């Protein structure tokens, strides 16, 4: 009986893992943030947070996907909004709500 239940569970998980999502919802929100820098200087600005999720309703775990830091000020200012479509959709297809903030200074 336990072996049959385990086999049914494994078959259900395999089917659920391979079932394609009907689509994705991607939206970018402007979120106000305040950051205190070294020396006490406070920076206030809105940052863009892109949210990628599947279309199914219900509660989901979330994953924060952060970008790295450019070596120079020119690289950082040229970076712009990053959404990492392949990575974010990979995790969204597996049931995560993916949050991709654009860090202060970018």
Short mmCIF file of C-alpha atoms in Angstrom, two decimals:
data_model
loop_
_atom_site.label_atom_id
_atom_site.label_comp_id
_atom_site.label_asym_id
_atom_site.label_seq_id
_atom_site.Cartn_x
_atom_site.Cartn_y
_atom_site.Cartn_z
CA UNK A 1 0.00 0.00 0.00
CA UNK A 2 2.80 2.44 0.90
CA UNK A 3 4.65 1.61 -2.33
CA UNK A 4 1.51 2.33 -4.35
CA UNK A 5 0.98 5.65 -2.55
CA UNK A 6 4.62 6.60 -3.13
CA UNK A 7 4.37 5.70 -6.83
CA UNK A 8 1.19 7.79 -7.16
CA UNK A 9 2.86 10.75 -5.43
CA UNK A 10 5.93 10.54 -7.66
CA UNK A 11 3.77 10.33 -10.81
CA UNK A 12 1.72 13.34 -9.69
CA UNK A 13 4.87 15.40 -8.95
CA UNK A 14 6.40 14.49 -12.33
CA UNK A 15 3.21 15.53 -14.14
CA UNK A 16 2.97 18.77 -12.15
CA UNK A 17 6.62 19.62 -12.78
CA UNK A 18 6.32 19.10 -16.53
CA UNK A 19 2.95 20.83 -16.95
CA UNK A 20 3.52 24.09 -18.81
CA UNK A 21 2.15 27.30 -17.35
CA UNK A 22 -0.58 28.84 -19.46
CA UNK A 23 1.36 32.09 -19.42
CA UNK A 24 3.18 34.65 -17.37
CA UNK A 25 2.28 37.98 -15.88
CA UNK A 26 5.09 40.54 -15.76
CA UNK A 27 4.67 43.99 -14.26
CA UNK A 28 7.06 46.65 -13.04
CA UNK A 29 6.22 48.61 -9.91
CA UNK A 30 7.82 51.79 -8.56
CA UNK A 31 8.66 51.28 -4.87
CA UNK A 32 9.89 54.15 -2.65
CA UNK A 33 13.06 53.31 -0.69
CA UNK A 34 15.34 55.09 1.75
CA UNK A 35 18.98 54.09 2.15
CA UNK A 36 21.50 55.50 4.61
CA UNK A 37 25.00 55.64 3.13
CA UNK A 38 28.31 55.66 4.94
CA UNK A 39 28.67 59.00 6.69
CA UNK A 40 24.96 59.28 7.38
CA UNK A 41 23.87 60.63 3.99
CA UNK A 42 20.33 59.47 3.23
CA UNK A 43 19.22 58.69 -0.31
CA UNK A 44 15.50 58.53 -1.10
CA UNK A 45 14.28 57.38 -4.47
CA UNK A 46 11.83 55.09 -6.17
CA UNK A 47 13.25 51.85 -7.49
CA UNK A 48 11.75 49.64 -10.15
CA UNK A 49 10.75 46.15 -9.00
CA UNK A 50 9.72 43.80 -11.78
CA UNK A 51 7.35 41.02 -10.70
CA UNK A 52 7.07 37.86 -12.81
CA UNK A 53 4.57 35.12 -11.96
CA UNK A 54 2.46 32.44 -13.51
CA UNK A 55 -1.21 33.03 -14.22
CA UNK A 56 -2.51 30.53 -11.67
CA UNK A 57 -4.25 32.01 -8.64
CA UNK A 58 -3.20 31.27 -5.09
CA UNK A 59 -0.39 31.84 -2.66
CA UNK A 60 3.14 31.26 -3.93
CA UNK A 61 6.65 31.32 -2.50
CA UNK A 62 8.75 34.23 -3.72
CA UNK A 63 12.28 34.50 -5.02
CA UNK A 64 14.34 37.71 -5.14
CA UNK A 65 16.59 37.84 -8.20
CA UNK A 66 19.27 40.54 -7.82
CA UNK A 67 21.67 41.90 -10.39
CA UNK A 68 25.38 42.39 -9.77
CA UNK A 69 27.34 45.62 -9.54
CA UNK A 70 29.16 47.25 -12.44
CA UNK A 71 32.82 48.07 -11.81
CA UNK A 72 32.56 51.73 -12.82
CA UNK A 73 29.98 54.49 -12.46
CA UNK A 74 29.53 54.46 -16.25
CA UNK A 75 28.73 50.73 -16.24
CA UNK A 76 26.28 51.17 -13.37
CA UNK A 77 24.44 54.07 -15.05
CA UNK A 78 24.24 52.17 -18.36
CA UNK A 79 22.77 49.05 -16.78
CA UNK A 80 19.11 50.13 -16.73
CA UNK A 81 16.20 47.84 -15.97
CA UNK A 82 17.12 44.14 -15.97
CA UNK A 83 14.38 41.49 -16.03
CA UNK A 84 16.37 38.32 -16.82
CA UNK A 85 13.48 36.83 -18.83
CA UNK A 86 14.84 33.28 -19.12
CA UNK A 87 15.71 33.04 -15.43
CA UNK A 88 12.58 34.74 -14.12
CA UNK A 89 10.25 32.64 -16.28
CA UNK A 90 12.10 29.45 -15.31
CA UNK A 91 11.34 30.07 -11.64
CA UNK A 92 7.81 31.41 -12.31
CA UNK A 93 7.02 28.21 -14.23
CA UNK A 94 7.98 26.28 -11.11
CA UNK A 95 5.53 28.18 -8.93
CA UNK A 96 7.55 31.13 -7.65
CA UNK A 97 6.66 34.80 -7.73
CA UNK A 98 9.93 36.36 -8.90
CA UNK A 99 10.85 39.84 -7.65
CA UNK A 100 13.62 41.64 -9.56
CA UNK A 101 14.52 44.96 -7.91
CA UNK A 102 16.72 47.50 -9.66
CA UNK A 103 19.09 48.58 -6.91
CA UNK A 104 19.59 52.17 -5.75
CA UNK A 105 22.03 53.96 -8.03
CA UNK A 106 21.07 52.17 -11.25
#
